[in-house]
Coordinates of C-alpha atoms and ligand atoms in Angstrom, one line a residue:
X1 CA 0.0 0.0 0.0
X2 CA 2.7 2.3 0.8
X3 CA 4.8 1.9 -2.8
X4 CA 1.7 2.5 -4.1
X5 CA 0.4 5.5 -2.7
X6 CA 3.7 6.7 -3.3
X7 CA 3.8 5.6 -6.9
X8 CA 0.9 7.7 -7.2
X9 CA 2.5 10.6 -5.5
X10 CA 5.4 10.6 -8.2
X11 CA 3.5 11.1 -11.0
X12 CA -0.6 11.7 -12.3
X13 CA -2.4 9.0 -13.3
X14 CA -1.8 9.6 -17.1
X15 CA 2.3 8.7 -16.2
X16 CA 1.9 5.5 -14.0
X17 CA 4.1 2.8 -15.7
X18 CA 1.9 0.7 -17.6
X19 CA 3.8 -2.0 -19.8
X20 CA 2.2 -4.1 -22.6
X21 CA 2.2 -8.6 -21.8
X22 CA 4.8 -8.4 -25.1
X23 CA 7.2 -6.1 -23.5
X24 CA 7.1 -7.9 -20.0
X25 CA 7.8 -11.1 -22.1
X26 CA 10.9 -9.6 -23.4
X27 CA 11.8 -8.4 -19.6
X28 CA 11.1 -11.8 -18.7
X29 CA 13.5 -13.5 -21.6
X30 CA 16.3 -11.8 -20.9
X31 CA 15.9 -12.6 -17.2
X32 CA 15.7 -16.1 -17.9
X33 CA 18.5 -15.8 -20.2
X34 CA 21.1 -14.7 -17.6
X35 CA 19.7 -17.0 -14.9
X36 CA 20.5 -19.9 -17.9
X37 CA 23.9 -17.9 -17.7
X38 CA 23.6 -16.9 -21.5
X39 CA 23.2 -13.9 -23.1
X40 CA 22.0 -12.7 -26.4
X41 CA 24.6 -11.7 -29.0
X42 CA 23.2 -8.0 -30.9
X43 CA 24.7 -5.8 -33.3
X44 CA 23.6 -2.0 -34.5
X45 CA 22.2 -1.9 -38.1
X46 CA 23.1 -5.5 -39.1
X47 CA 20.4 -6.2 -41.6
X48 CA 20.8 -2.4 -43.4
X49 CA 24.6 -2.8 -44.7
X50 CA 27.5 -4.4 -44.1
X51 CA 31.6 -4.0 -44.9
X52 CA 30.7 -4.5 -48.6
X53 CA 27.1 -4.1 -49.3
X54 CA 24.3 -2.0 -48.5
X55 CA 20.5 -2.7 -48.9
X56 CA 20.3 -6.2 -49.9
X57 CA 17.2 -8.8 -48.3
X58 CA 18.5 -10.8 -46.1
X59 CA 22.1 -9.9 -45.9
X60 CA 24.2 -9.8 -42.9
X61 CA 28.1 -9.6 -42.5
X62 CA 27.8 -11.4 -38.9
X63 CA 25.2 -14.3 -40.5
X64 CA 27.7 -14.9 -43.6
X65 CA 30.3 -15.4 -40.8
X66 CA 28.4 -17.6 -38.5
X67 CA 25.0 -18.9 -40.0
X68 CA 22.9 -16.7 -38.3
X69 CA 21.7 -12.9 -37.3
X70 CA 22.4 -11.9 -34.0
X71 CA 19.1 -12.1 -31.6
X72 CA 19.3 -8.6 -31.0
X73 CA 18.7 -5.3 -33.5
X74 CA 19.9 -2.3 -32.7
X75 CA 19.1 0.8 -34.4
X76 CA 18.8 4.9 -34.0
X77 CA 16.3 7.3 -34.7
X78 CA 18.6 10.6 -35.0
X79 CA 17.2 12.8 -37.8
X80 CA 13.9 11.7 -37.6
X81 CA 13.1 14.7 -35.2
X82 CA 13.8 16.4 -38.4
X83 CA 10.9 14.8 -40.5
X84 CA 13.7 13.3 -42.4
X85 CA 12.9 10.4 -44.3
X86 CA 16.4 8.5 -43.7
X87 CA 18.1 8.4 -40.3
X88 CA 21.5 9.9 -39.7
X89 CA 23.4 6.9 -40.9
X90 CA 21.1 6.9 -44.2
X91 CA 18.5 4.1 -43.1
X92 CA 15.4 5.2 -44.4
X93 CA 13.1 5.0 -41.5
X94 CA 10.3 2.6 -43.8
X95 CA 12.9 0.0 -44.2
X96 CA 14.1 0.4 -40.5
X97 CA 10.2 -0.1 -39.7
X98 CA 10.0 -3.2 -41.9
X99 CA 13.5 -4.8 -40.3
X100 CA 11.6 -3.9 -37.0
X101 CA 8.6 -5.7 -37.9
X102 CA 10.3 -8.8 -39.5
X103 CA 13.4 -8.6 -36.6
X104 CA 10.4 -9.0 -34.2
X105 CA 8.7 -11.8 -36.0
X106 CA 11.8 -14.6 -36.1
X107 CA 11.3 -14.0 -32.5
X108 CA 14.3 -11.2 -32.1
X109 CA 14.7 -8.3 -29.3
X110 CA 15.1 -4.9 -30.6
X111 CA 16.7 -2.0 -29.3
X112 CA 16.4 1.4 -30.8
X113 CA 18.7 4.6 -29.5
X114 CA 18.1 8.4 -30.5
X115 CA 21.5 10.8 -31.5
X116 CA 18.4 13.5 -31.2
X117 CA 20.8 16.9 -32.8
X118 CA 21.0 19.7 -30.9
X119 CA 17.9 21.5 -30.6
X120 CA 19.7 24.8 -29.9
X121 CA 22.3 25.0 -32.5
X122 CA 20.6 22.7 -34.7
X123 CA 24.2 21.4 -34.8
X124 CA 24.6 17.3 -34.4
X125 CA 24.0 14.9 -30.7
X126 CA 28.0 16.0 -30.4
X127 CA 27.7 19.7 -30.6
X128 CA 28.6 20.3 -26.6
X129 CA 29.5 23.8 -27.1
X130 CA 26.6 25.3 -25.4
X131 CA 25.5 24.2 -22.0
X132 CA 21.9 25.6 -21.7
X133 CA 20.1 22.9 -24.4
X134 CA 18.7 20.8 -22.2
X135 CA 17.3 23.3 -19.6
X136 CA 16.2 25.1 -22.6
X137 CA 14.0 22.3 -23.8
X138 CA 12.5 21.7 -20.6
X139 CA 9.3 23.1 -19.5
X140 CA 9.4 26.9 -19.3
X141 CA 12.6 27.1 -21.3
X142 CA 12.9 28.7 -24.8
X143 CA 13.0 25.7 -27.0
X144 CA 10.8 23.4 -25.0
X145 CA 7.7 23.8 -27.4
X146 CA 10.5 22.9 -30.3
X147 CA 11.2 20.0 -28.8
X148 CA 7.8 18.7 -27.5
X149 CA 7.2 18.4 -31.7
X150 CA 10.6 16.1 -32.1
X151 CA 9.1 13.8 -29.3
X152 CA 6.0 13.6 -31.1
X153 CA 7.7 12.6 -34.4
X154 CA 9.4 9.3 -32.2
X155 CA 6.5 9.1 -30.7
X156 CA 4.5 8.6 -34.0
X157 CA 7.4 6.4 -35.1
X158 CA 7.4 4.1 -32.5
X159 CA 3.8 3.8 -32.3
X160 CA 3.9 2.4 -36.1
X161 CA 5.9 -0.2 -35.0
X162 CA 3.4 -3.2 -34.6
X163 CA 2.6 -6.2 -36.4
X164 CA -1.1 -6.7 -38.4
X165 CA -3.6 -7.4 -35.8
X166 CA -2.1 -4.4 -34.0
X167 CA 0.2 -5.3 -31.5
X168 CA 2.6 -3.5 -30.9
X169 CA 6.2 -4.5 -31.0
X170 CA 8.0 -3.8 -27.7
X171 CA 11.5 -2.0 -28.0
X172 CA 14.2 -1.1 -25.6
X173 CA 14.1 2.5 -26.1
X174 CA 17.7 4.0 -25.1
X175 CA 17.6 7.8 -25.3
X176 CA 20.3 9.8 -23.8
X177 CA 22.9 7.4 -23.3
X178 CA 26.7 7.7 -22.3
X179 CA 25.6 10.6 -20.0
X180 CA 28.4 10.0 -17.9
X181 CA 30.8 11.4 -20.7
X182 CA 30.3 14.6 -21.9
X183 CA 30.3 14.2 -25.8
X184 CA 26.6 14.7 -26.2
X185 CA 24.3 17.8 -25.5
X186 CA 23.0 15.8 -22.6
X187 CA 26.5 14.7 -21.1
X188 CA 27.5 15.2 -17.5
X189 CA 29.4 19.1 -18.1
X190 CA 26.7 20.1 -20.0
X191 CA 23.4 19.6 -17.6
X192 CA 23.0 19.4 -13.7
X193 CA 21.3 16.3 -12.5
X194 CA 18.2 17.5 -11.7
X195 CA 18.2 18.9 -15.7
X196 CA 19.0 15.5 -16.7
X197 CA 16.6 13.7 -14.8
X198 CA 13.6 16.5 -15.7
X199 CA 14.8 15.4 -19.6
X200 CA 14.3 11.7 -18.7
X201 CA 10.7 12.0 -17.0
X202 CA 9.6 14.4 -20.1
X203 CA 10.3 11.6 -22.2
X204 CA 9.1 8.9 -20.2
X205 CA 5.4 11.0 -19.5
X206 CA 5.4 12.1 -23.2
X207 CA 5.8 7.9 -24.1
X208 CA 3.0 7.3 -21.5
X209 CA 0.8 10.5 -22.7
X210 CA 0.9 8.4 -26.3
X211 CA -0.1 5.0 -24.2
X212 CA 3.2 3.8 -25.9
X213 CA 3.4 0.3 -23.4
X214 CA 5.7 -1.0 -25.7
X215 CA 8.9 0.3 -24.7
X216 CA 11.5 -1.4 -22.2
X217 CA 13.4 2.3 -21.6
X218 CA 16.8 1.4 -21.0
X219 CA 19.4 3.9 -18.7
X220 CA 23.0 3.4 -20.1
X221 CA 25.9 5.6 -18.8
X222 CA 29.5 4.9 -20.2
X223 CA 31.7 2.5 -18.4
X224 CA 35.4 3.8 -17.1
X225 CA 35.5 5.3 -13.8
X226 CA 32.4 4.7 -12.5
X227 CA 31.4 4.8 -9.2
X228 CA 28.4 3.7 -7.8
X229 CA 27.4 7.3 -6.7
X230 CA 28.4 8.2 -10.5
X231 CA 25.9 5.4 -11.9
X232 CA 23.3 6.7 -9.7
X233 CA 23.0 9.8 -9.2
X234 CA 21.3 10.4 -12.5
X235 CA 19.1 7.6 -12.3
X236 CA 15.0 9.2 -12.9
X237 CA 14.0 6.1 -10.4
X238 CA 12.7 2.5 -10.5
X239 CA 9.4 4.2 -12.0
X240 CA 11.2 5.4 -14.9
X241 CA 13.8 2.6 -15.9
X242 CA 13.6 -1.0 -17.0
X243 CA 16.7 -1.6 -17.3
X244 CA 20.4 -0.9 -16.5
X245 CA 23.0 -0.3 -19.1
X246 CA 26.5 0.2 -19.7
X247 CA 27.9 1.1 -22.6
X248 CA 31.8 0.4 -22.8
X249 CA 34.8 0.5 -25.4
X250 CA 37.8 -1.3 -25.7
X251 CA 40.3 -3.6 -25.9
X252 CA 42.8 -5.5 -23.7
X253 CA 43.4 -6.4 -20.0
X254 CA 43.2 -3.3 -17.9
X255 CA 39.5 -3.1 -19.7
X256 CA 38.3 -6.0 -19.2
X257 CA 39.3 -5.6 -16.0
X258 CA 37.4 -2.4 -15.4
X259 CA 34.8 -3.7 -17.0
X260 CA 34.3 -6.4 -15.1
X261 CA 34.3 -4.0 -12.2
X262 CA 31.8 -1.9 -13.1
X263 CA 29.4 -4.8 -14.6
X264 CA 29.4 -6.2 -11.3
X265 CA 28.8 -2.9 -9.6
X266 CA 25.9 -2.8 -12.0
X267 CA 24.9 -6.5 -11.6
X268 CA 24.7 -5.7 -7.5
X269 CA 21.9 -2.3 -8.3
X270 CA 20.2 -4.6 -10.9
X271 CA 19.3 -7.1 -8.2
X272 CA 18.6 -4.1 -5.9
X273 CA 16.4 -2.5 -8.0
X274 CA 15.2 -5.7 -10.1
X275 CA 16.4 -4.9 -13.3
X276 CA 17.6 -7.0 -16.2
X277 CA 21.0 -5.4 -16.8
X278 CA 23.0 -5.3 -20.2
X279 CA 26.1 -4.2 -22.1
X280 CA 23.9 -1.6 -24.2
X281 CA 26.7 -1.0 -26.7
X282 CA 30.4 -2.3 -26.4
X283 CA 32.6 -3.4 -29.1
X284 CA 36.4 -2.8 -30.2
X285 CA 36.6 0.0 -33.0
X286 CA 38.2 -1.5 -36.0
X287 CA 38.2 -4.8 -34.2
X288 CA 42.2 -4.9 -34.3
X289 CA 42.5 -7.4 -31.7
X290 CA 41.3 -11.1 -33.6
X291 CA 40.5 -12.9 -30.2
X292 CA 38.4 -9.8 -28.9
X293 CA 35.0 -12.0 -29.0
X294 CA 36.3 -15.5 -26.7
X295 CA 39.4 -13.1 -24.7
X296 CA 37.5 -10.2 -24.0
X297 CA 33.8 -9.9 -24.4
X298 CA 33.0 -13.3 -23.3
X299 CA 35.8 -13.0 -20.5
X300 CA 34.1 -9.8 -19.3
X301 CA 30.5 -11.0 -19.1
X302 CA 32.0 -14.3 -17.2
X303 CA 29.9 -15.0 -14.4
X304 CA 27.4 -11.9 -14.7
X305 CA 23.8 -11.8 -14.8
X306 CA 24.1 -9.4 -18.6
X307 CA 21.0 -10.0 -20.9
X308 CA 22.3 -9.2 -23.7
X309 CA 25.6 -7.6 -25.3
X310 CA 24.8 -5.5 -28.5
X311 CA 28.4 -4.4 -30.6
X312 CA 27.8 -1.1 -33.2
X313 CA 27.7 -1.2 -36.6
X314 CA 30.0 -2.5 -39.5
X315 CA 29.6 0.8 -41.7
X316 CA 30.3 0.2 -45.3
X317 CA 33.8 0.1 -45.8
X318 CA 34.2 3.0 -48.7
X319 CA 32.2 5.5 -46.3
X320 CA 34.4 4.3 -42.6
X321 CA 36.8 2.1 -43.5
X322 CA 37.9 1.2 -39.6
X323 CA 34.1 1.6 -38.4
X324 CA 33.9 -2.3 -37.8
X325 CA 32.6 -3.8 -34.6
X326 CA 31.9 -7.7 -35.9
X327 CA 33.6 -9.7 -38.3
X328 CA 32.7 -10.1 -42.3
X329 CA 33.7 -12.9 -44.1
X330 CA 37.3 -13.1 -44.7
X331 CA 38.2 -11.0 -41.5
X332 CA 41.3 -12.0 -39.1
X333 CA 38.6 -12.0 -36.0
X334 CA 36.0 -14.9 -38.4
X335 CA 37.2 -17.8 -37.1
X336 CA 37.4 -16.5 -33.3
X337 CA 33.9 -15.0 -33.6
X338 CA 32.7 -18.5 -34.9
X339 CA 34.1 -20.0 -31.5
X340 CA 31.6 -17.0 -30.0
X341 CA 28.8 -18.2 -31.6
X342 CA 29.5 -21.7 -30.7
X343 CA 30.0 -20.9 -27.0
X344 CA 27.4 -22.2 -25.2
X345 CA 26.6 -19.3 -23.1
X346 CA 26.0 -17.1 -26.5
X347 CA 22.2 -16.8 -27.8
X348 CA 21.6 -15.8 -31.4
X349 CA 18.7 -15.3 -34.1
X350 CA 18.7 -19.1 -34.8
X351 CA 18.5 -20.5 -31.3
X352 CA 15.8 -18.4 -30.0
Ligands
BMA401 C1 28.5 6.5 -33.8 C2 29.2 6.3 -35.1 C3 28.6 7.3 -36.1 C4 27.0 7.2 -36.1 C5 26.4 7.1 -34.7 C6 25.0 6.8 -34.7 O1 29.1 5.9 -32.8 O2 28.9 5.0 -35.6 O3 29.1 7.2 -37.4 O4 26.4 8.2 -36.9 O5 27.1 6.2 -33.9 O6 24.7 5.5 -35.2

């Protein structure tokens, strides 16, 4: 009675978490998952382009490696608060939609992240050279009214995502992530907390406002010097959050032993708080190091309760030719990655 009257208390009734039997499923997958001890392999923009080709059906550097798409998409919505028709990597969002749709349907998990540009400067998610854009987007501030129209335009988005008798396809919605850094409009130098967490709530009501029950809303600071206190002290609250994040970079001992660090740090709240927890993004730029999916990744997620572990994207290799986070056919890291994929505790497309 108590949590509840006080759930009340935190927000109207219009903003009380409501959350759709598909979404809890999902929440309930990748709990089961870690209990198993496994984990579900993911990868940004995997069925969009690879190292060498863009825009074919079915392609998909990691499933010409391995045999199969990783379990989990990953995609982002920047540019769409434009009314652009492609996002900032040049997915149109109708064939992001339909990988959505089809992603959902093999039995998948999506994820889906927002570079939102900066409202202010109209400059991109990395233009930190003015520290007044998120209190000026919140209520009462000069460009709130600007940006209440971007959240409709996700809003509209994600509510499009659902299959033909309606349902709706539940996502892992990850806005303003890495916030412990300070690389994007929302970063730690460039808001208070309070500012932060007023951004996070105006989401989250907006989503709720829309009856969007889809969404698993994901929290995902940066790993590297994190203390507890640092994790938490942006956190909107158990009301707000389905899950805890990390998002980490790198290669070689010292990381993985930070990283394990931290994970378990973030393993301890996510028991605390009962949360699935995850490796929201993590990968090794350029994937230099040929043993970095059996030495490191798995080595780092050893023992921990992480759902899932989704690595960016492979750009096309004309446009970024280092921008590789998984292997393509013919890449130093292939047969290593096909020793991931074999690993027992490692859950892709065509197990699930
Ligand atoms: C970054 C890079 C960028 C990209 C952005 C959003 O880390 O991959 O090239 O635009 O993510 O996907």
């Amino acid at each position: 009675m108590i949590v509840l009257a006080m759930t009340i208390f935190a927000c109207t009734e219009k903003h009380i978490r409501t959350i759709s039997p598909e979404a809890d499923d999902v929440i309930d997958r990748l709990q089961q998952a870690a209990g198993d001890n496994r984990f579900f392999f993911g990868q940004e923009d995997f069925p969009f382009y690879g190292y060498s080709w863009e825009y074919e059906d079915g392609r998909g550097d990691v499933k010409e490696v391995c045999g199969s798409h990783p379990a989990v998409l990953g995609t982002d919505l920047g540019h769409l608060e434009l009314g652009d028709d492609k996002n900032l990597d040049g997915v149109p969002f109708d064939v992001m939609r339909q990988a959505i749709i089809d992603h959902y349907k093999a039995g998948g998990i999506v994820t889906i992240s927002w570079h939102a540009r900066n409202p202010v400067t109209s400059s991109d998610a990395w233009d930190v050279s003015d520290n007044t854009v998120v209190s000026s987007i919140l209520e009462g501030g000069s460009h709130h009214r600007l940006f209440l129209g971007w959240l409709e335009r996700v809003a509209v988005f994600l509510e499009s995502l659902k299959l033909e008798d309606g349902t709706r396809i539940p996502v892992i919605f990850r806005p303003w992530h890495e916030h412990t850094g300070s690389w994007f409009w929302w970063g730690r130098k460039l808001c208070s907390n309070e500012e932060y967490i007023a951004l996070w709530k105006m989401t989250v009501h907006f989503m709720r406002e829309r009856s969007l029950d889809n969404l698993i809303m994901a929290f995902s600071p940066n790993y590297g010097g994190l203390t507890r206190n640092m994790y938490m002290e942006r956190y909107p609250g158990d009301d707000y959050i389905d899950l805890l994040g990390l998002d980490a970079y790198g290669d070689g001992q010292e990381f993985m032993d930070i990283l394990r660090n931290e994970l378990n740090m973030v393993a301890q709240l996510g028991k605390e708080h009962n949360k699935p927890i995850a490796l929201t993004e993590c990968g090794m730029g350029g994937l230099g190091n040929s043993k970095w999916f059996t030495q490191i990744l798995l080595k780092a997620v050893e023992g921990l309760p992480v759902t899932y572990a989704l690595v960016w994207r492979n750009a096309p290799g004309y446009l970024m030719p280092m921008h590789i986070f998984a292997p393509y056919p013919g890449h130093p890291s292939a047969a290593d990655f096909i020793d991931f994929f074999h690993n027992p505790r490692t859950l892709f497309l065509n197990e699930i």
